[in-house]
XYZ file of C-alpha atoms in Angstrom:
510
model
C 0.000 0.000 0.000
C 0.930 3.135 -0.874
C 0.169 6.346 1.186
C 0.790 9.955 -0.146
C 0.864 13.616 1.390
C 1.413 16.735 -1.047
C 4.193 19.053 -0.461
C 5.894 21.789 -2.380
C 9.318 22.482 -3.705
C 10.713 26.258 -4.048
C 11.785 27.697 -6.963
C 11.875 31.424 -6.408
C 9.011 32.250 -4.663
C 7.280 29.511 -6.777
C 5.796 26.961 -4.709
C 6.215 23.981 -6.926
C 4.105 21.117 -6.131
C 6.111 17.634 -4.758
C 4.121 14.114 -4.316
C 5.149 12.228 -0.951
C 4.881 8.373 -1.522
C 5.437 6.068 1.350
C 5.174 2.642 0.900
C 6.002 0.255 3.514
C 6.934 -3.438 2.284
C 8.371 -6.747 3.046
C 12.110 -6.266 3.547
C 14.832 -5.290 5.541
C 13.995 -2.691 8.149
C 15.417 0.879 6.790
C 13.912 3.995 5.185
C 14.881 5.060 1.879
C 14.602 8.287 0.442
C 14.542 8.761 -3.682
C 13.793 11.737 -6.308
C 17.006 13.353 -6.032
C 17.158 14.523 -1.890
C 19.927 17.257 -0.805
C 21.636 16.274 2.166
C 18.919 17.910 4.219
C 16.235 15.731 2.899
C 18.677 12.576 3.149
C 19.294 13.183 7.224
C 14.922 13.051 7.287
C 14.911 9.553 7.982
C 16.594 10.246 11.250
C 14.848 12.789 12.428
C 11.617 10.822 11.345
C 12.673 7.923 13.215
C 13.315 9.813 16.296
C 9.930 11.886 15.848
C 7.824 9.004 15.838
C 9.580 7.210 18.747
C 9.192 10.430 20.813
C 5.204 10.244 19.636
C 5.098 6.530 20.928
C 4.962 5.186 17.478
C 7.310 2.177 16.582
C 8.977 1.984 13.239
C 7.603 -1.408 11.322
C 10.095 -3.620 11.293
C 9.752 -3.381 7.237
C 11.229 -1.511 4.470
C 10.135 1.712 4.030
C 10.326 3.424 0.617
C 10.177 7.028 0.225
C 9.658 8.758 -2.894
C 9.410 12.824 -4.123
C 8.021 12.892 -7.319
C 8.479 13.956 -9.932
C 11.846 12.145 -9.528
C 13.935 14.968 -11.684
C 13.197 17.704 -9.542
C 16.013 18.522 -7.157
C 14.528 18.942 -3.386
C 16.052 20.865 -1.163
C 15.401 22.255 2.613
C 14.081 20.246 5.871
C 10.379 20.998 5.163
C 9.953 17.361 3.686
C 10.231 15.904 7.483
C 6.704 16.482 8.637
C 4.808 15.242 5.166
C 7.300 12.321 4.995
C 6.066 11.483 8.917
C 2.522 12.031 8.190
C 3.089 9.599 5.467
C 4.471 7.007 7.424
C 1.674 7.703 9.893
C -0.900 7.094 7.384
C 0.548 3.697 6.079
C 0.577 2.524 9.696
C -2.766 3.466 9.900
C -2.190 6.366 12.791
C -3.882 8.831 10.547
C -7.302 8.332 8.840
C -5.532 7.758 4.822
C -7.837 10.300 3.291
C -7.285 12.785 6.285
C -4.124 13.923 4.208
C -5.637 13.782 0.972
C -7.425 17.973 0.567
C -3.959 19.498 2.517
C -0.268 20.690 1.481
C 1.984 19.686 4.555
C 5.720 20.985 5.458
C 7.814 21.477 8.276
C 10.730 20.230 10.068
C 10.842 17.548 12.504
C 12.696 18.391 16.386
C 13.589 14.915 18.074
C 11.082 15.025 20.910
C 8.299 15.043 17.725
C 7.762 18.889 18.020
C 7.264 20.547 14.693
C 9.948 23.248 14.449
C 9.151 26.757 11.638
C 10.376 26.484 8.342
C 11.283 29.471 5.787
C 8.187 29.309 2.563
C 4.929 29.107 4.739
C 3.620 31.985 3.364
C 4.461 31.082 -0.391
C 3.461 27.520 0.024
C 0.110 28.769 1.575
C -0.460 30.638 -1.797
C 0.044 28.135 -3.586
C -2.240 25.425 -1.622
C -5.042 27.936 -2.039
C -4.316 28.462 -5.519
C -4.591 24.452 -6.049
C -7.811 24.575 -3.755
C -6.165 22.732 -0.692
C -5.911 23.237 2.965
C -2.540 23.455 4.680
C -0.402 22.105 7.234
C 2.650 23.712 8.560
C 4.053 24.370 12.499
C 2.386 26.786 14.396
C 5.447 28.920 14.731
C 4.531 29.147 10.508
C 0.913 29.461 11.463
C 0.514 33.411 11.780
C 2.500 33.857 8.287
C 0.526 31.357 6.307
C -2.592 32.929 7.731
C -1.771 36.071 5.392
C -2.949 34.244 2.427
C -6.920 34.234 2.752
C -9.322 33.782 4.948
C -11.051 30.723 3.407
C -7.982 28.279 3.432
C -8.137 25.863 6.073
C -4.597 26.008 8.005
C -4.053 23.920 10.165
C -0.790 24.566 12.845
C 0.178 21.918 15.410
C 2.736 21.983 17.633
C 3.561 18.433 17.679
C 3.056 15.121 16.101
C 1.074 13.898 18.901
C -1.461 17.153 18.444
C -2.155 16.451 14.445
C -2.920 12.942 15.186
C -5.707 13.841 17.685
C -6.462 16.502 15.797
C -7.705 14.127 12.757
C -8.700 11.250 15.280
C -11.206 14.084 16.731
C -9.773 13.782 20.399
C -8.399 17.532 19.788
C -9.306 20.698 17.942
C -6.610 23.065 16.691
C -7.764 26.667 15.968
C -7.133 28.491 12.660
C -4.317 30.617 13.691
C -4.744 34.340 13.207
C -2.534 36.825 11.118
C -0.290 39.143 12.960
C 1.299 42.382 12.172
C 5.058 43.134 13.513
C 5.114 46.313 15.066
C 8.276 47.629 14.940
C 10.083 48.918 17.892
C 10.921 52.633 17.709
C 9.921 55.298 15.359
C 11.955 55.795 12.280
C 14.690 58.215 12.000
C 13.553 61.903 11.515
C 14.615 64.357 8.406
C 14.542 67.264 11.494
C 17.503 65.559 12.870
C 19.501 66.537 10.050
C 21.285 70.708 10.157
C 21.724 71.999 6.995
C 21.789 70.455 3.465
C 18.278 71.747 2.350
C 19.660 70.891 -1.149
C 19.903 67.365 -0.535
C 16.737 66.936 1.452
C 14.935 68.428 -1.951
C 16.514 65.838 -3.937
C 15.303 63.135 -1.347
C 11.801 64.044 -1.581
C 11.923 63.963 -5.120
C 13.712 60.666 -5.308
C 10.450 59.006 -2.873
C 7.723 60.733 -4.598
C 8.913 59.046 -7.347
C 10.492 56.034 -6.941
C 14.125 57.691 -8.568
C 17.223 55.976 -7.893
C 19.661 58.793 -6.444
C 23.312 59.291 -5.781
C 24.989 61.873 -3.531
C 28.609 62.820 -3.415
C 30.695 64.257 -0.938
C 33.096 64.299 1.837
C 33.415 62.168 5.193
C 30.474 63.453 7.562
C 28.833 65.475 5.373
C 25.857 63.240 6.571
C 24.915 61.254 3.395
C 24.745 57.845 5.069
C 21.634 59.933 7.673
C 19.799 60.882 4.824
C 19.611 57.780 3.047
C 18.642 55.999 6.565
C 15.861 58.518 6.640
C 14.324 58.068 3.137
C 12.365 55.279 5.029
C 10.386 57.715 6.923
C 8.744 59.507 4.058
C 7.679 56.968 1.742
C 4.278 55.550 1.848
C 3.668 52.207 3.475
C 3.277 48.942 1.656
C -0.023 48.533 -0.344
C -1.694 45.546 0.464
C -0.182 43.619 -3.182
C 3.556 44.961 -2.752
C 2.615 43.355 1.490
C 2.769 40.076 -0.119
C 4.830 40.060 -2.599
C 7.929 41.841 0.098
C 6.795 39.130 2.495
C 6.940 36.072 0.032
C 10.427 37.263 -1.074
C 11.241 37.368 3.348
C 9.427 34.165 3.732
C 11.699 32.536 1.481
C 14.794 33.852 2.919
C 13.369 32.564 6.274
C 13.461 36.591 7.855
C 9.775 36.984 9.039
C 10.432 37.364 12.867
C 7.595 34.668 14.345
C 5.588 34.678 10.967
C 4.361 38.282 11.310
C 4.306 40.916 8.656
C 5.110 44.556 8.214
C 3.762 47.482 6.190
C 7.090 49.349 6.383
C 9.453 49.321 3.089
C 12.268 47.037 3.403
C 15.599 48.993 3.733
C 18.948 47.136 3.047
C 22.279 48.044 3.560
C 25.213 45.725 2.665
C 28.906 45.887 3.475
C 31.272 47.164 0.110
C 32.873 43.776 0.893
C 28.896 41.820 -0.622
C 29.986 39.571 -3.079
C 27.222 39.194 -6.329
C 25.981 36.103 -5.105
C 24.982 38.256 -1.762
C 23.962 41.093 -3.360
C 21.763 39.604 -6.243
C 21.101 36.040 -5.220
C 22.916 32.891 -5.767
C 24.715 30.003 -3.913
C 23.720 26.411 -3.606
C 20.054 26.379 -2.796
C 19.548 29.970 -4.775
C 18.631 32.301 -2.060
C 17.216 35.544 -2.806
C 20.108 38.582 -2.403
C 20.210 42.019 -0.821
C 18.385 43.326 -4.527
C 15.655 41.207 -3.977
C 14.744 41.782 -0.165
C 14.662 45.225 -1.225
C 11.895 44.662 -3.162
C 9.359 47.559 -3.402
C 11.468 49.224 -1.168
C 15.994 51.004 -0.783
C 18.619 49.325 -1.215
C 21.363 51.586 -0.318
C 25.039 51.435 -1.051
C 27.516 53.243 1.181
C 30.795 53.780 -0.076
C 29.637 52.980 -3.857
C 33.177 52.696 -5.568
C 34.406 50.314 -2.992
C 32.498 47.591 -4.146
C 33.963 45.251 -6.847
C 33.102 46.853 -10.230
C 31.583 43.329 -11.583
C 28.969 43.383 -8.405
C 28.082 46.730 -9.321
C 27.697 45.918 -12.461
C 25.502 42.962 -12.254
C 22.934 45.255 -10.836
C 22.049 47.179 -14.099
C 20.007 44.381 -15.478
C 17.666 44.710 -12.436
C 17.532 48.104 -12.352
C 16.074 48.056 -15.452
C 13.822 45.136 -15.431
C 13.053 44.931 -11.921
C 14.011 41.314 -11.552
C 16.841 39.327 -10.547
C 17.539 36.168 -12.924
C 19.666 33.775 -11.347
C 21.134 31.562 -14.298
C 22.489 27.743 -13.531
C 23.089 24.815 -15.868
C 20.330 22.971 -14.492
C 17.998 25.545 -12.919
C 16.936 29.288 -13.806
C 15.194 31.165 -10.803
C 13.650 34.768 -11.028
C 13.250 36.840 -8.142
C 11.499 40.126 -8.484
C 13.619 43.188 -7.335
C 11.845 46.580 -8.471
C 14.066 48.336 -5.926
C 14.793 52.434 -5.616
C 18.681 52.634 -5.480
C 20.267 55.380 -2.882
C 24.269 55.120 -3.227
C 26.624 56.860 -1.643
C 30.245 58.461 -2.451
C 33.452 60.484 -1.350
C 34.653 62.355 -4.306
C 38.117 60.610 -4.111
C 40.153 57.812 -2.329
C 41.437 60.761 0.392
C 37.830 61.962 0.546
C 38.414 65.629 0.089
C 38.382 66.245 -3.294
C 37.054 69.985 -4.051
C 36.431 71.282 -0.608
C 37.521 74.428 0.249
C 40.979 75.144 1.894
C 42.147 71.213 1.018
C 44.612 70.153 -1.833
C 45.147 66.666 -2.941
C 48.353 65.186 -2.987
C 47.677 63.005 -5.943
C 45.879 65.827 -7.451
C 43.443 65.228 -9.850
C 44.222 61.565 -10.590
C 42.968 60.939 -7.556
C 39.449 62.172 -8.296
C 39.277 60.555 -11.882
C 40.408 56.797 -10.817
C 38.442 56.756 -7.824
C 35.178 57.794 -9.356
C 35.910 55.743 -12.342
C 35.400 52.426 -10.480
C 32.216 52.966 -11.291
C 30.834 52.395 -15.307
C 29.323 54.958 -17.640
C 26.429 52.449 -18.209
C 25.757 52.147 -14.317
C 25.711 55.911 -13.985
C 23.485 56.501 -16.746
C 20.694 54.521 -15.010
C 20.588 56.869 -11.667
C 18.346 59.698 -11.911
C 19.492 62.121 -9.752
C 22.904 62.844 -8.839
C 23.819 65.601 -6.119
C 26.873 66.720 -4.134
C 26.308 66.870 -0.697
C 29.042 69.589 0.558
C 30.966 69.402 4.057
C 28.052 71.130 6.943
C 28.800 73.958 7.884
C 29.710 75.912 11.755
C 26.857 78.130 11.682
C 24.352 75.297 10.152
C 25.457 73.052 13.279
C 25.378 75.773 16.178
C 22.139 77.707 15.035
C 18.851 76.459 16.352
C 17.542 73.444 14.057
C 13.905 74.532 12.546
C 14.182 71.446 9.966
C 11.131 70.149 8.248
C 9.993 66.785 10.117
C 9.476 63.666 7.999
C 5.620 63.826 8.665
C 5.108 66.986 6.595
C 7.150 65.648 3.572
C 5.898 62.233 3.941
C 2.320 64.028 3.365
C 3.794 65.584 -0.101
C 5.189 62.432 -0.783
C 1.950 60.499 -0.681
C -0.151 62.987 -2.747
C 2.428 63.179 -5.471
C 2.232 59.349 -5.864
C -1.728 59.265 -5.454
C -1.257 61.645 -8.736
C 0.949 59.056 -10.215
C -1.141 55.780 -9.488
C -4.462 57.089 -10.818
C -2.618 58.220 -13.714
C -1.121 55.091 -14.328
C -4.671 53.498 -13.621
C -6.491 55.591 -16.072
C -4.146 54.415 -18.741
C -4.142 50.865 -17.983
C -1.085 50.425 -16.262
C -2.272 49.599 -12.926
C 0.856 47.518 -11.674
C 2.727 50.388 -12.366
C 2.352 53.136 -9.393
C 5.277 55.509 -9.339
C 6.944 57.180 -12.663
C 10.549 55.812 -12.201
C 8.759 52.680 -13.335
C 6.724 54.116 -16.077
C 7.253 51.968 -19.174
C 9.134 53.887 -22.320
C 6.033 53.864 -24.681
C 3.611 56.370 -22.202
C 6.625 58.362 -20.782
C 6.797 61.077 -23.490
C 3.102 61.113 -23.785
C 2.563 61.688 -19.959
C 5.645 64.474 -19.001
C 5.017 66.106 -22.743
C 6.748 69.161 -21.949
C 5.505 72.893 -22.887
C 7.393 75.198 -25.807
C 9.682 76.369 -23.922
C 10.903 73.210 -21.795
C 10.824 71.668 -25.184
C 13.964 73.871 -26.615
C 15.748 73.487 -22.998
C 15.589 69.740 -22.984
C 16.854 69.858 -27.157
C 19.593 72.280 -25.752
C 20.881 70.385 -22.651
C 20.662 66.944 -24.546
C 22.976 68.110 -27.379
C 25.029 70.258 -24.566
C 25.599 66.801 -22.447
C 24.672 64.132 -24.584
C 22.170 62.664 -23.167
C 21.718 58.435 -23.739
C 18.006 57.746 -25.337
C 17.473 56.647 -21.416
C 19.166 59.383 -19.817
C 17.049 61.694 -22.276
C 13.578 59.648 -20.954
C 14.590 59.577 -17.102
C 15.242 63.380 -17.267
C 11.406 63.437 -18.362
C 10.159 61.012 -15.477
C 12.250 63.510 -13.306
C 10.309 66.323 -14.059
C 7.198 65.012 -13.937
C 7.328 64.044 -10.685
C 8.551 67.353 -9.696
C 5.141 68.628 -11.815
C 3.409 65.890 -9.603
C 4.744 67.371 -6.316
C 3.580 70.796 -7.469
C 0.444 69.789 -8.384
C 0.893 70.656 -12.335
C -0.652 68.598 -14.852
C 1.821 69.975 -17.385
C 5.538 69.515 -17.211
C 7.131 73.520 -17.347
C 10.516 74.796 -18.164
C 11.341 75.277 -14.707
C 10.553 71.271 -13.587
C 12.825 70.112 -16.789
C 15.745 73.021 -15.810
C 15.700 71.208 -12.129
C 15.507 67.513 -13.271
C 18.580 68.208 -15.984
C 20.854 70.460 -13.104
C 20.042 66.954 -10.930
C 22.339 64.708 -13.887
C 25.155 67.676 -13.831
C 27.224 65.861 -11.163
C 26.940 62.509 -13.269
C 28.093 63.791 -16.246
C 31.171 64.804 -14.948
C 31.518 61.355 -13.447
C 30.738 59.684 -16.489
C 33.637 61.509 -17.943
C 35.756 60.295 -15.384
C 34.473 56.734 -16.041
C-alpha cells in the first residue's frame, strides 16, 4: 500500500508542487529516500525515526520506501520531514488515509516530535489555495501562512502527537490568526539633520517618485543619515507589494515569528557583498540584498568600494526589476523593483574639491576613484547631487528642519497623482513614474514650448543616452506631480537636468 501527502518544492518564490509516496513493504527494516534529496532531505529519515519514537509510534520492522516525485526535480530544505512522517503515519494506519488527501503539509521535525518553523509558509500557503487545498505547517509558521486568505483551512500543530488527535477528533486546533510586527521605535527623523536643504529636496523627489539617487561628498557630510531617513517619508506597503515583500522574506526565512510589516524594506550591505549576496545565488539559490529590497531602498555606502563586476551585475535589475539567477540545471527569477540610494566620497582621500584642502595626488585621484564605477551604471541613476561638508553656523544655530511627517504628506499625494494616472491608462501595476514603461513616458511628461527647446539644448550640450534623455522626463514630472501641475514647465525640466550635472562629470571620469 501506498500512502501519499502533497508538499511543495521552491523555486523562487514559486511553490512547486512535490508528491510524498510512502510505501512500507516486506524487507529489511530501513527507510529510503529517492527523487534526487539534498543532504537535508537525506538526514529526514533520522529525524523521522526519532519523531515518531518520541510520539510513541514504533517503526515497522519493514522496508520503508520514500519517494518525491516527480523524480527529476532537485529537493532541497528540511520541510519534507513532517509530510514524509505524516506519510508514514498514514501507512501505519495512525492517521485516517484520506485525512491527508485535501492538505499541502511541510515542516521540520525536532527529536522530541515537536514541529519546528520552516522558511516558505507563506508562499506555500499561496500556492495550496491556488490548487484549492488546505494546509499544514508548524504553528510557529501558522501566523504567516494565515496572510494568504481567509477561506484556506490552516491547520498549525505543535507536535506530532497534536495532528494525530487533531484528525482522530480527540483535539481541535484553531485556525491561527494573522499578525502584524510592530516595529520597535519610530523611524529616523529628516529634522535631525542641520543643513543640506539641497539634498533633502533631492530626497523628496527621489520618494515621490520612486528615482534611484546618488549623492557625493566628503566624510560626515551626513549622506549615510539621509539615506537611513528616506524610510520615513515613503508611503507604506499597499496591500499587493505586502505580499509580494513578504513572500520574497518568507523565502529567505526573515519573518520574525511569521508576522508581517507594512514598512518598506531597507537594506544596507557591506562594500565587501559579493554578487551572489547582493543579487542572489549560492547552492540552494537564495534571494540577495536586490531582492529583499523589493518595493522598497537598497542603499550602497561607499559605492566605488564595491567590486566593479557586483556593481555591475545590478544594471540588469535596475532596469527590469528582476533578478535572474542563471544555472546549468535551474533558472530562478526573483522580483527586485528596488529604488537605489548610493553613496560616495569624491576621491580615495575623501576631500576632493572642498575648500581650503589640496590633494596630494591631485586630480588623478578624483578621476580613478570615481571611475570604479561604469558609464552604463551611472546613466541609469536619476538624480545625482553633491552633498558639501556642513557647515559651523548650520550646526550651532537652532535646528527649525522640516519633520518627515510633513514631507511624507507631499510624498503620498504626489504618488496618489501618479497611481491614478497610471490606472487611467491601464497600467495599474505600475504606481510611481521611475517605473513608467518607455512607450507612455513622453506622452505623460510632454513638456511645454519652452521646456521643449531646454531639454533639445541640454541633450545636445551633455549628450544625453536615449534613457538618460527619458529619465530626465520622469524627473520632471514628478517634480510637476509634487507641485500639483498637470503639465511639465521649463522650470521642472531646468531642475531635473541640473540633478544629472554631477553625473556627467563622473561619467567623464568613467
Amino acid at each position: 500500500m501506498v500512502s501519499r501527502v502533497q508538499t511543495i518544492a521552491f523555486q523562487g518564490i514559486e511553490a512547486v508542487p512535490v508528491d510524498v509516496q510512502v510505501m512500507v513493504a516486506p524487507g529489511k527494516k530501513n527507510i529510503h529516500i529517492v527523487g534526487l534529496p539534498d543532504k537535508a532531505v537525506a538526514e529526514s529519515r533520522e529525524r523521522v525515526q526519532a519523531a515518531l519514537h518520541a510520539s510513541g509510534l514504533s517503526m515497522p520492522a519493514k522496508k520503508v520506501t520514500v519517494n518525491l516525485a516527480p523524480a527529476d526535480l532537485p529537493k532541497e530544505g528540511s520541510h519534507y520531514d513532517l509530510p514524509i512522517a505524516l506519510g508514514l503515519m498514514s501507512a501505519l494506519g495512525a492517521i485516517p488515509g484520506d485525512a491527508l488527501a485535501g492538505y499541502v503539509v511541510l515542516g521540520e521535525l525536532s527529536l522530541d516530535g515537536t514541529i519546528a518553523p520552516v522558511a516558505g509558509a507563506l508562499p506555500a500557503a499561496m500556492g495550496a489555495n491556488a490548487a484549492g487545498k488546505g494546509l499544514i505547517c508548524p504553528a510557529a509558521s501558522g501566523p504567516e501562512a494565515a496572510w494568504a486568505g481567509s477561506d484556506i483551512d490552516i491547520i498549525a500543530p505543535r507536535s506530532l502527537i497534536a495532528i494525530a488527535n487533531h484528525f482522530r477528533g480527540t483535539q481541535l486546533i484553531a485556525r491561527p490568526e494573522a499578525k502584524i510586527h510592530q516595529p520597535a521605535g519610530d523611524l529616523p527623523d529628516l529634522a535631525d539633520i542641520k543643513g543640506q536643504e539641497s539634498a533633502k529636496r533631492a530626497l523628496e523627489v527621489a520618494a515621490a517618485g520612486g528615482h534611484n539617487l546618488m549623492m557625493v561628498g566628503p566624510p560626515g557630510s551626513g549622506k549615510s543619515m539621509l539615506a537611513q531617513r528616506l524610510p520615513s517619508i515613503l508611503p507604506p506597503l499597499s496591500p499587493r507589494e505586502l505580499l509580494e515583500v513578504s513572500m520574497i522574506a518568507s523565502v529567505a526565512g526573515e519573518l520574525a515569528e511569521g508576522k508581517l510589516t507594512n514598512r518598506r524594506p531597507f537594506r544596507a550591505p557591506h562594500h565587501s557583498a559579493s554578487m551572489a549576496a547582493l543579487i542572489g545565488g549560492g547552492l540552494r539559490v537564495r534571494p540577495g540584498e536586490a531582492s529583499l529590497a523589493h518595493h522598497g531602498v537598497l542603499f550602497l555606502d561607499e559605492l566605488p568600494e564595491f567590486p566593479p563586476q557586483v556593481l555591475d551585475s545590478l544594471r540588469q535589475p535596475l532596469e527590469t526589476g528582476e533578478c535572474v539567477i542563471a544555472r546549468a540545471n535551474s533558472r530562478v527569477s526573483y522580483p527586485a523593483r528596488i529604488q537605489l540610494i548610493a553613496a560616495m566620497n569624491p576621491c580615495r582621500c575623501g576631500m576632493a574639491g572642498e575648500p581650503g584642502y589640496r590633494c596630494l595626488r591631485g586630480p588623478r585621484c578624483q578621476a580613478d576613484y570615481q571611475a570604479r564605477i561604469s558609464g552604463p551604471m551611472l546613466d541609469r541613476i536619476d538624480l545625482r547631487i553633491e552633498v558639501p561638508a556642513v557647515s559651523a553656523s548650520d550646526l550651532i544655530k537652532p535646528a527649525s528642519a522640516e519633520k518627515s511627517a510633513t514631507v511624507a504628506t507631499r510624498v503620498a499625494q504626489a504618488r496618489t497623482i501618479q497611481r491614478d494616472r497610471f490606472a487611467a491608462l491601464g497600467l495599474g501595476g505600475i504606481t510611481t513614474n521611475a517605473q513608467a514603461p518607455t512607450s507612455v513616458v513622453e506622452e505623460m511628461a510632454a513638456p511645454d514650448a519652452a521646456g521643449v527647446t531646454l531639454l533639445r539644448d541640454a541633450s545636445e550640450k551633455l549628450g544625453f543616452s536615449a534613457r538618460a534623455y527619458h529619465r530626465v522626463l520622469k524627473v520632471a514630472r514628478t517634480l510637476a506631480d509634487l507641485d500639483g501641475s498637470e503639465k511639465v514647465g521649463r522650470i521642472h525640466l531646468a531642475e531635473a537636468i541640473s540633478y544629472r550635472m554631477t553625473g556627467e562629470r563622473l561619467a567623464q571620469a568613467a
